[in-house]
Coordinates of C-alpha atoms in Angstrom, one line a residue:
Chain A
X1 CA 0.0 0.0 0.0
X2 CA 1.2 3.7 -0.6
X3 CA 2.4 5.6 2.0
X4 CA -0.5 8.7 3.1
X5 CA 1.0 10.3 6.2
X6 CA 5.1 10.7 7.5
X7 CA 5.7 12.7 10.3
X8 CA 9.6 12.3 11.1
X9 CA 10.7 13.8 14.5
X10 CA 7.7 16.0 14.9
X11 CA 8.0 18.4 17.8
X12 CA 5.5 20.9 18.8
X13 CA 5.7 23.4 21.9
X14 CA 2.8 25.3 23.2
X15 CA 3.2 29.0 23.9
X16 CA 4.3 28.1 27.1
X17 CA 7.2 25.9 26.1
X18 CA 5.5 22.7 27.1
X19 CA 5.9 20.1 24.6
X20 CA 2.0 19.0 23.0
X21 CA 4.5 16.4 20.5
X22 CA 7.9 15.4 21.5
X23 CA 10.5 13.6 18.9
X24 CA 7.3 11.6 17.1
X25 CA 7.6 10.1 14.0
X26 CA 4.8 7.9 12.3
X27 CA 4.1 6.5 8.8
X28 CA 0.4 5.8 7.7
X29 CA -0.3 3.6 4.9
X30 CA -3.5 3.9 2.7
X31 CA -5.9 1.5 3.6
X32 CA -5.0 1.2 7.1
X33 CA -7.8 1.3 10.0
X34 CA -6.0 3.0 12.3
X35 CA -6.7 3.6 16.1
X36 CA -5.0 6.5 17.8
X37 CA -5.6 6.3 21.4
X38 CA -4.7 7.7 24.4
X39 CA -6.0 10.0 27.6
X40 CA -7.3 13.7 27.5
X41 CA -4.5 16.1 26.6
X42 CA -1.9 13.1 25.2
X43 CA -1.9 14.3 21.6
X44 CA -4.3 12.6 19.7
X45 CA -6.4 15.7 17.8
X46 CA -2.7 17.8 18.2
X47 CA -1.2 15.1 16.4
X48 CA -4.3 14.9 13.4
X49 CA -4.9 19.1 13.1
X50 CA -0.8 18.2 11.8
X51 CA -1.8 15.9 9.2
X52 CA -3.8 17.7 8.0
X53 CA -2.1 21.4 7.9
X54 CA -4.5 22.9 10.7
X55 CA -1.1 23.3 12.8
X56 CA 2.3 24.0 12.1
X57 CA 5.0 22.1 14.1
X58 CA 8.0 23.9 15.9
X59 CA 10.2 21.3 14.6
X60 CA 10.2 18.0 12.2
X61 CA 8.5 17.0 9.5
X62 CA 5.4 15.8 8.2
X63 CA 4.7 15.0 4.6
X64 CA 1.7 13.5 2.6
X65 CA 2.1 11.3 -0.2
X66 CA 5.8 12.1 -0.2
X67 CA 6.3 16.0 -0.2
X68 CA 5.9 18.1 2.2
X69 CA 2.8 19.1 3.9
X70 CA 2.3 22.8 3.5
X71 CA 2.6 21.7 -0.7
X72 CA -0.4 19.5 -0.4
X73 CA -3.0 21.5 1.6
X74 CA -5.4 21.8 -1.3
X75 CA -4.8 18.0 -2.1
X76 CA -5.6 16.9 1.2
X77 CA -8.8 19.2 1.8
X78 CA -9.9 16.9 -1.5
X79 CA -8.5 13.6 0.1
X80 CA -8.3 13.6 3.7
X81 CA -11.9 14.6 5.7
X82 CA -11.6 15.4 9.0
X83 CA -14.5 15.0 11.4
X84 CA -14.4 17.0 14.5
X85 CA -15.5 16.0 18.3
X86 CA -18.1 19.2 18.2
X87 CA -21.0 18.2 15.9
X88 CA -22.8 21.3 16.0
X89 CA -19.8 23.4 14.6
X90 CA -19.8 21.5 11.7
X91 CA -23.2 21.6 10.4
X92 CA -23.1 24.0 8.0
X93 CA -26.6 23.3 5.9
X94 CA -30.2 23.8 6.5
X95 CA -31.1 20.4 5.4
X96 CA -29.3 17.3 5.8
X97 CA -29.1 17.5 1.8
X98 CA -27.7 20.9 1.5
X99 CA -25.4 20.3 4.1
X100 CA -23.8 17.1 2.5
X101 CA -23.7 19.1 -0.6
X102 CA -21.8 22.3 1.0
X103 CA -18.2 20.5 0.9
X104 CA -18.3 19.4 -2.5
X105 CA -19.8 22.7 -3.8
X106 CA -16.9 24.3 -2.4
X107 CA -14.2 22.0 -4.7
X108 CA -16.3 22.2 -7.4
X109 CA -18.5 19.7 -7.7
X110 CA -21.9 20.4 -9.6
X111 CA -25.1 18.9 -11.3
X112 CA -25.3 15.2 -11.3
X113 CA -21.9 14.6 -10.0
X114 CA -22.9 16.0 -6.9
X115 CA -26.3 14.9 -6.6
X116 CA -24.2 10.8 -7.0
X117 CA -21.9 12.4 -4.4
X118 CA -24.4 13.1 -2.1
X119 CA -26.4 10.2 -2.1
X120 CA -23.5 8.4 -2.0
X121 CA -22.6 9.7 0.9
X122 CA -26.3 9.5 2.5
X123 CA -26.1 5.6 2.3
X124 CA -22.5 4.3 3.6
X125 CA -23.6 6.9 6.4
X126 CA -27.0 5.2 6.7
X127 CA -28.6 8.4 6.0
X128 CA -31.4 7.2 4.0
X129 CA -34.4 8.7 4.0
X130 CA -33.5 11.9 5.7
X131 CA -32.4 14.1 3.1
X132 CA -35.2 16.1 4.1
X133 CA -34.3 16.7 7.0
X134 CA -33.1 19.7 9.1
X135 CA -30.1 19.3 10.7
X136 CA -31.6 20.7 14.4
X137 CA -34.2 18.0 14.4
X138 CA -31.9 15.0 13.9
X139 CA -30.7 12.8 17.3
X140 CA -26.8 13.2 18.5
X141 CA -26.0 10.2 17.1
X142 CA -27.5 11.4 13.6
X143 CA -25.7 14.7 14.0
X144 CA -22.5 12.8 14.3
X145 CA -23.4 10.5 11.2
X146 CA -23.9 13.7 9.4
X147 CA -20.9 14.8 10.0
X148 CA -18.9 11.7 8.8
X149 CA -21.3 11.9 5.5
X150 CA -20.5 15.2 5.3
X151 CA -16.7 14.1 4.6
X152 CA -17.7 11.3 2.6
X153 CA -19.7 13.3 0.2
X154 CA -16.8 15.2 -0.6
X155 CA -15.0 11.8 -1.9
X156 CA -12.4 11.6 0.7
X157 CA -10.1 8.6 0.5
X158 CA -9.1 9.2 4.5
X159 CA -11.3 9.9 7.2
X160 CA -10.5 11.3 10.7
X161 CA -12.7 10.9 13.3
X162 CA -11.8 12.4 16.6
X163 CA -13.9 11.2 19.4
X164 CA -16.5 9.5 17.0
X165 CA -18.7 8.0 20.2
X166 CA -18.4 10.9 22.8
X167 CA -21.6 11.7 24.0
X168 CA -23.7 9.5 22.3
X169 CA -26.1 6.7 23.8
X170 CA -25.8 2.8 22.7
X171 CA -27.5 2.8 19.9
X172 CA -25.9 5.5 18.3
X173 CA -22.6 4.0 19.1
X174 CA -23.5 0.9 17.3
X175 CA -24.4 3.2 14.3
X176 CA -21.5 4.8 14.3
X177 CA -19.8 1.7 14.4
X178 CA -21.9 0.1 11.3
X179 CA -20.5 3.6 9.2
X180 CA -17.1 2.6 10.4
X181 CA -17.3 -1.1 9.3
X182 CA -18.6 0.2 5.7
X183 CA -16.0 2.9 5.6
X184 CA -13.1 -0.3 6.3
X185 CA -15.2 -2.4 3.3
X186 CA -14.9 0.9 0.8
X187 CA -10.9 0.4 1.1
X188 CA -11.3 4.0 2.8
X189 CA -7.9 4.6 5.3
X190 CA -9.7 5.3 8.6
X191 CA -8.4 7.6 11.5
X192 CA -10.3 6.6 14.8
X193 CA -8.8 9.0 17.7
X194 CA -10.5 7.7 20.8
X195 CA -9.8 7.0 24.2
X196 CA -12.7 4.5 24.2
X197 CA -10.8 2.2 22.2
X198 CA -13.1 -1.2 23.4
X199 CA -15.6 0.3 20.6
X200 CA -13.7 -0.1 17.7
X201 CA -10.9 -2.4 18.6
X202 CA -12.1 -5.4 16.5
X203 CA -12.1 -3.3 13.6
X204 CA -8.6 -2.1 13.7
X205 CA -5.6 -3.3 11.6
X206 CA -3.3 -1.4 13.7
X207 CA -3.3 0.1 17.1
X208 CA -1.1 3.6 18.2
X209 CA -1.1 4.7 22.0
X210 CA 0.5 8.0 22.8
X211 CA 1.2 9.3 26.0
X212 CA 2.6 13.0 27.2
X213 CA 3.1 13.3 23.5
X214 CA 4.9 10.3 22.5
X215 CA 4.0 6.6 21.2
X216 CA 4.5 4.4 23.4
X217 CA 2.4 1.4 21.4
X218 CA 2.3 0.7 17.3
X219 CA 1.5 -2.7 16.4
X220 CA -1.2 -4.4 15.5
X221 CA -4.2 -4.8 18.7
X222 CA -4.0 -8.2 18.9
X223 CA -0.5 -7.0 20.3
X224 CA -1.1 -5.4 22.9
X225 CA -1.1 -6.2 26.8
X226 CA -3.2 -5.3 29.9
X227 CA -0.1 -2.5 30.8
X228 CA 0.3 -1.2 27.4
X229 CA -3.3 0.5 28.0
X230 CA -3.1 0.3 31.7
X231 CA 0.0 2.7 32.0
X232 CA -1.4 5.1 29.2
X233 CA -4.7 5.7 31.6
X234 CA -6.6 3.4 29.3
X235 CA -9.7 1.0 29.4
X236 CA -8.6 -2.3 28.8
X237 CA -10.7 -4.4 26.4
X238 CA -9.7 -7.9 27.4
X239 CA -12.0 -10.2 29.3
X240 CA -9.4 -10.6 32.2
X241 CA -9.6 -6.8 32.5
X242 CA -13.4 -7.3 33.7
X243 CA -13.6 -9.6 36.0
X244 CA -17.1 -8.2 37.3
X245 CA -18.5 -9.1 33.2
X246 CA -21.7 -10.8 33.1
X247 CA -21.1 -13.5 30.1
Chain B
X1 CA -31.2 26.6 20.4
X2 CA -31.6 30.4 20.4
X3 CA -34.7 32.3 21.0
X4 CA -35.8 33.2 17.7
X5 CA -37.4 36.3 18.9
X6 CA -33.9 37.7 20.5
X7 CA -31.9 36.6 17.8
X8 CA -32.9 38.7 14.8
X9 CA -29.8 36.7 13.0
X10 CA -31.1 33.5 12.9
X11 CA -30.7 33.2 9.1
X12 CA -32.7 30.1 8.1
X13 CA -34.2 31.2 4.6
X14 CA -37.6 29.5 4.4
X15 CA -39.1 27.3 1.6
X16 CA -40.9 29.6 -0.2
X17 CA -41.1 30.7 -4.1
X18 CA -39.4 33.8 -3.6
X19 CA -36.3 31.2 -1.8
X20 CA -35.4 30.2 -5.2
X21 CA -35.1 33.5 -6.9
X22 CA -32.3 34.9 -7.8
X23 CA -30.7 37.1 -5.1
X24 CA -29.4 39.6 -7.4
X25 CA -33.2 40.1 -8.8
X26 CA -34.7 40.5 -5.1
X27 CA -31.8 42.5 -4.2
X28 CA -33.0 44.9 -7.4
X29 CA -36.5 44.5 -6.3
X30 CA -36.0 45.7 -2.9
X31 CA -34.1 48.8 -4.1
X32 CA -37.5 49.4 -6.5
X33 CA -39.6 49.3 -3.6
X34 CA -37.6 51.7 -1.3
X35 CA -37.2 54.3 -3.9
X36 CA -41.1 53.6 -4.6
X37 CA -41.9 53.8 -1.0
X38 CA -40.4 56.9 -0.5
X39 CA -42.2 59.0 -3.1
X40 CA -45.7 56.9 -3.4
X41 CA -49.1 58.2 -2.7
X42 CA -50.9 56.8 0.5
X43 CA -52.7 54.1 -1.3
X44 CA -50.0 52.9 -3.2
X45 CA -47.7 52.6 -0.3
X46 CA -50.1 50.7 1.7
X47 CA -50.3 48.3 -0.9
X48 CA -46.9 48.0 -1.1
X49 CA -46.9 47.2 2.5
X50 CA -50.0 45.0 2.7
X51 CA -48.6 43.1 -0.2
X52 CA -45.1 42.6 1.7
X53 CA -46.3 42.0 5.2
X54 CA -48.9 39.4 3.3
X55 CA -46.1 37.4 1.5
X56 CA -43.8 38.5 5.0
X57 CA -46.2 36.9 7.6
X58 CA -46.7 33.5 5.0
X59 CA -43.2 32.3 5.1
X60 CA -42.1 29.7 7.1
X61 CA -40.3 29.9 10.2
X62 CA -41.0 34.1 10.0
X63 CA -44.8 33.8 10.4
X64 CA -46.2 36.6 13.3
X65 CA -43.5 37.0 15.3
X66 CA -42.5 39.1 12.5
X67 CA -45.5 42.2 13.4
X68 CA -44.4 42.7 16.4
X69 CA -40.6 44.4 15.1
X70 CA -43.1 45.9 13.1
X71 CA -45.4 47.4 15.4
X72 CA -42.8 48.9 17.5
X73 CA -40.5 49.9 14.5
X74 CA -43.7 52.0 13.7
X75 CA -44.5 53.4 17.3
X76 CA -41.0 54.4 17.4
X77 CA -40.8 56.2 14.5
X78 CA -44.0 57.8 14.8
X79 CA -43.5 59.0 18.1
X80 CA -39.9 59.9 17.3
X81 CA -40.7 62.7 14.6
X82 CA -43.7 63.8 16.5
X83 CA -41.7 64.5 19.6
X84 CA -38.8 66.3 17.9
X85 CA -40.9 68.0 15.0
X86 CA -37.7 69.6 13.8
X87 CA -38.5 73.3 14.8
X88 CA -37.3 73.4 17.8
X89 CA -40.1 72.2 19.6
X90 CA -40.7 69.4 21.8
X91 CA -44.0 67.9 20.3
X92 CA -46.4 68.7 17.8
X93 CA -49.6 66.9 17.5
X94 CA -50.3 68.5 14.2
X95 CA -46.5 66.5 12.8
X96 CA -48.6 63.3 13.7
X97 CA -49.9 62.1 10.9
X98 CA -47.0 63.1 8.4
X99 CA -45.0 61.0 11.1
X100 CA -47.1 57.9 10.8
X101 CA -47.0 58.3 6.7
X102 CA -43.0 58.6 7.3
X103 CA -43.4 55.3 9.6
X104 CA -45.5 53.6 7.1
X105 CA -42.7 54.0 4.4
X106 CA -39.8 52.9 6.5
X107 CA -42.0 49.9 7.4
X108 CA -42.6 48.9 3.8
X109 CA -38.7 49.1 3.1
X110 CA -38.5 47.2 6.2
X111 CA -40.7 44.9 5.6
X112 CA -39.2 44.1 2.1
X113 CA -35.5 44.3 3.7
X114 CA -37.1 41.3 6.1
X115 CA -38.5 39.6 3.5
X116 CA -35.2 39.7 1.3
X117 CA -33.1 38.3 4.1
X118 CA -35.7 35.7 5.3
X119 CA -35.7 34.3 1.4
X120 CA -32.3 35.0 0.8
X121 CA -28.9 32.3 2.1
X122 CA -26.3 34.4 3.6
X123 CA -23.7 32.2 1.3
X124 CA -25.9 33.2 -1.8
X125 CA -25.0 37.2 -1.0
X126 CA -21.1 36.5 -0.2
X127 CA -21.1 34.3 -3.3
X128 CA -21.8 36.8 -5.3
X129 CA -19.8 39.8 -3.5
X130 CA -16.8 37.3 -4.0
X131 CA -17.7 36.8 -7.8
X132 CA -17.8 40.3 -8.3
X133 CA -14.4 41.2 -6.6
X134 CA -13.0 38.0 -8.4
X135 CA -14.5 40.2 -11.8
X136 CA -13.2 43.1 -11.0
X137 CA -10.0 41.5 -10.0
X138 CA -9.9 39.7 -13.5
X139 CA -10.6 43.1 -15.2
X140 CA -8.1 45.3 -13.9
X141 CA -5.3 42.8 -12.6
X142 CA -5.5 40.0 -15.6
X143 CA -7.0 36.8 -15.9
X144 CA -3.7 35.0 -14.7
X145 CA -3.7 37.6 -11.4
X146 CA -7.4 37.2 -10.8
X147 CA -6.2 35.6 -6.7
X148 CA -3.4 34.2 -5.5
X149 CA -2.8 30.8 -4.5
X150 CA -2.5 31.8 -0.9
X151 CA -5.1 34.7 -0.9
X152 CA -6.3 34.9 2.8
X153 CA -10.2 35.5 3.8
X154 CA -9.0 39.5 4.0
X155 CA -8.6 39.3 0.1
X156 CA -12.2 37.7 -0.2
X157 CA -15.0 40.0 1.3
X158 CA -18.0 38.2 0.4
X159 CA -16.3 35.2 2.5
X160 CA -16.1 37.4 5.6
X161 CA -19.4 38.7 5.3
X162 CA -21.3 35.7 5.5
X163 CA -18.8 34.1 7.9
X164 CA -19.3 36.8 10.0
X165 CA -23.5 36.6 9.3
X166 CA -22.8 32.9 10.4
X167 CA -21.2 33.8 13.7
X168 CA -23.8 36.0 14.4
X169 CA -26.7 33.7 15.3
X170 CA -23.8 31.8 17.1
X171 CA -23.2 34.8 19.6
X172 CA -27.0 34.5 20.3
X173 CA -26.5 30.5 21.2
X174 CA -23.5 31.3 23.1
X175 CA -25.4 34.1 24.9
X176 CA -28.5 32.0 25.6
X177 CA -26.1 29.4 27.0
X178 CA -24.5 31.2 29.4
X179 CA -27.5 32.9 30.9
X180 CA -29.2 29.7 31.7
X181 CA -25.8 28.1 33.1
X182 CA -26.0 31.4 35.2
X183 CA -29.4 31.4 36.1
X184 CA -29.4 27.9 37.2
X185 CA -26.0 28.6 39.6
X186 CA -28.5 32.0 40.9
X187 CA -26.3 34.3 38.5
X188 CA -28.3 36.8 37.2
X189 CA -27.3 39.6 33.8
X190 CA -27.9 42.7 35.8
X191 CA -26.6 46.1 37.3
X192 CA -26.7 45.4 40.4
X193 CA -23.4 43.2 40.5
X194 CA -21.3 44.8 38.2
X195 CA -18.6 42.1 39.0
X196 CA -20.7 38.9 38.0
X197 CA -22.1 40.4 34.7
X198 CA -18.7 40.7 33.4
X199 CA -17.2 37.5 34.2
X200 CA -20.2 36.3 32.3
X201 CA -19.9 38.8 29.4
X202 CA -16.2 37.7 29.6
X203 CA -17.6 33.9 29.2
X204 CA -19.9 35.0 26.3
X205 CA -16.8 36.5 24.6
X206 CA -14.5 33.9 25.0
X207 CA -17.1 31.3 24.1
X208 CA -18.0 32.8 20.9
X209 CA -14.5 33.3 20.0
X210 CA -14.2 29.7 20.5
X211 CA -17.3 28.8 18.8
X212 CA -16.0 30.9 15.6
X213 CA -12.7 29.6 15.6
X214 CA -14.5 26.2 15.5
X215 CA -16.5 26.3 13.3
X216 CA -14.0 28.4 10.6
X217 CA -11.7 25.1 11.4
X218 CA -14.6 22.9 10.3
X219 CA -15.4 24.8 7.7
X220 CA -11.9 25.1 6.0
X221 CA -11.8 21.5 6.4
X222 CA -14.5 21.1 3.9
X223 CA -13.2 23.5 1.1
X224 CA -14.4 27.2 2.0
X225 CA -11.6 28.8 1.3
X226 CA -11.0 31.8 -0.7
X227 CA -10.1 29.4 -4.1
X228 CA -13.5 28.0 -3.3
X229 CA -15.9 27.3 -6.0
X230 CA -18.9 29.3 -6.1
X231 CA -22.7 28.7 -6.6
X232 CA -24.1 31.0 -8.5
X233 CA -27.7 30.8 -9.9
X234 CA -28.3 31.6 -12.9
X235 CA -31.2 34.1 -14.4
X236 CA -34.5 32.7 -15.1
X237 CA -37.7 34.4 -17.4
X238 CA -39.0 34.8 -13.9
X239 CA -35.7 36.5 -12.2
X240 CA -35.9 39.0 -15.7
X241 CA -39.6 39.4 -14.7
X242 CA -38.7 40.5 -11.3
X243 CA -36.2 42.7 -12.5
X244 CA -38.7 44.4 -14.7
X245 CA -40.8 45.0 -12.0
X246 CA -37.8 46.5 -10.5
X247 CA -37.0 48.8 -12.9
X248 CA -40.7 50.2 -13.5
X249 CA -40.8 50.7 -9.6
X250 CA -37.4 52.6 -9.6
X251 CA -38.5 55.1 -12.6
X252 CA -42.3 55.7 -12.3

């Protein structure tokens, strides 16, 4: 698979000289279902707002399909959709339709082409049927599907998702998790950053934790032990982890 | 969500026929009906007015909370020019009635003003500011200088209008937000504590700020940049119709 994302010794200080990334360096493949975990405040939406040219780093490099980053912003705005934590800052349209439709507008997109593009999107987000729809009426877990069409519709071959299940109730999660599995079918590279990573660990092809802005885990779940997620301030999703489970 | 009644921002262009007009034609229209509005007989203005507050009071999400602006815009303006009559004295009963026909033509511009935002998207007027600067651009710097690669939002002014238009009705959110988080805690927007008020005006700063910057992030992640595209709609028999209409209520 071709190489999407390098960062190589990616450094970035805060105002205050504390370090938010310290000496990371990480390659993402296309095709890859990634998981970045890790507590509140260890880098994970830092790390992504890189990728994708929303920060700039003190020190480093990051580059996206080989050259460097600030070369490739208008590329990436066409390949790389990011989905934010705040659902209601991202909702740009009156209807669900018009919303779906405001990304690809902006690149270009018209007449059929972006009708297909939306309803595209409307389906592998299991939108259907709510076109209609305005945007303040639909349930938090809708919102947050919305938001992931919202990416799709604008063809993205990668999609970040920071905090995909915060807030939302059961159902929703296994909704969101249904998107997920048809995003991982489509051959799309997906970007989970949670710190709930029990949701979408079975999905994963390859697991990264980071800590006080470092990794300190890449491999593949199946890989990793009760400490690696213990010592990151992490739920564990082995059995032996809950030993008050009801089976 | 914000009170719809405080928040005279809350841009939400219902579905109506005049919706899918052509901006630039209702834009026309409106600037017919305030010059007609201002030089029209009695009857004619009120139906001009009638006719606006009709198609005004029929849209969606507008409906009657719409007469009451109305009613006070038309006290105050009433009362306003018959208190200060303009000769030095303080009120003239006799200025009354030339007041009310004054109040009764800034209410039909007002009305149509309402009824051009409430059909009109806020992206649909910076669209078109931006493809007129992008013209102009074209016209007097060369098609190969029409905007630069890296052209910031300052260089596009129909992008900082309606961002700024869309940050408005967030301000309200905010604002209704942190009242209630007040009011529940027993904090209360008011004169007497000076000290409180501002800590929460502070809040309703910072938190819009936030909410902006959000929001900007989110939408630059989906293309709305200055190199966007835009969507502009093109003229229909109708949108010429409505520009006729225009133009007879400019010149006669």
């Amino acid at each position: 698979m071709a190489e999407l994302f390098r960062a190589e010794g990616l450094l970035h200080l805060f105002p205050d000289g504390k370090p938010g990334l310290e000496d990371l360096s990480l390659s993402i493949d296309e095709g890859e279902f990634i998981i970045v975990a890790g507590r509140n405040g260890a880098g994970k939406s830092l790390l992504m707002r890189h990728f994708v040219g929303l920060s700039k780093p003190s020190a480093g490099s990051i580059l996206y399909r080989g050259s460097p980053i600030a070369s490739q912003i208008p590329l990436i705005r066409r390949e790389v959709g990011y989905v934010f934590q705040d659902t209601e800052a991202q909702i740009f349209g009156q209807t669900v339709e018009e919303d779906l439709a405001f990304g690809p507008a902006n690149l270009g997109i018209q007449g059929k082409e972006l009708e297909e593009a939306v309803r595209l999107a409307l389906r592998d987000a299991h939108l259907e049927g709510m076109s209609d729809r305005r945007p303040l009426t639909l349930s938090g877990g809708e919102k947050r599907r919305l938001t992931i069409a919202g990416v799709l519709a604008m063809k993205s071959r990668c999609v970040i998702l920071d905090e995909p299940f915060v807030n939302l109730d059961f159902p929703s999660v296994l909704e969101i998790i249904e998107v997920l599995k048809t995003l991982r079918a489509g051959g799309k590279t997906v970007i989970v950053l949670t710190h709930e990573i029990e949701k979408v660990f079975f999905l994963a092809s390859r697991l990264v934790i980071l800590n006080h802005g470092r990794i300190v885990f890449d491999a593949p779940p199946s890989q990793a032990k009760k400490e690696d997620f213990m010592q990151s301030g992490l739920v564990c999703p082995y059995r032996e982890c809950y030993p008050w489970r009801i089976d | 969500m914000a009170n719809r009644l405080a928040n005279p921002f809350a841009f939400e262009p219902g579905e109506s026929a005049l919706a899918t007009m052509h901006p630039l034609a209702k834009l026309a229209l409106l600037l017919g009906i305030a010059s007609a509005a201002m030089r029209s007989t009695l009857g004619v203005l009120l139906g001009l007015f009638a006719l606006g507050l009709l198609v005004l009071i029929r849209l969606p999400r507008v409906g009657g909370g719409a007469l009451l602006s109305i009613a006070l815009l038309a006290v105050f303006a009433a009362v306003v020019r018959g208190i200060l009559p303009g000769d030095g004295r303080l009120f003239d009963m006799t200025t009354l009635p030339a007041s009310g026909l004054y109040a009764l033509r800034l209410l039909t511009v007002y009305v149509y003003s309402r009824l051009f935002y409430a059909t009109t998207r806020v992206s649909e007027i910076g669209d078109w500011m931006t493809a007129a600067i992008r013209m102009f651009r074209r016209l007097f710097r060369g098609k190969k200088r029409g905007l630069r690669k890296e052209a910031g939002i300052l260089e596009d002014p129909g992008m900082l209008f309606s961002l700024v238009l869309r940050f408005l009705p967030q301000i309200f959110d905010t604002y209704q937000r942190i009242k209630e988080a007040g009011e529940v805690r027993g904090i209360r927007l008011s004169r007497r504590n000076i000290r409180r008020t501002f800590l929460m005006l502070e809040q309703l700063i910072v938190g819009s700020m936030v909410q902006a910057w959000r929001t900007a992030v989110a939408m630059e992640a989906r293309g709305y940049s200055p190199q966007r595209s835009l969507r502009l709609r093109e003229f229909e028999v109708r949108d010429w119709a409505l520009l006729a209409i225009s133009a007879a209520l400019f010149f006669f």
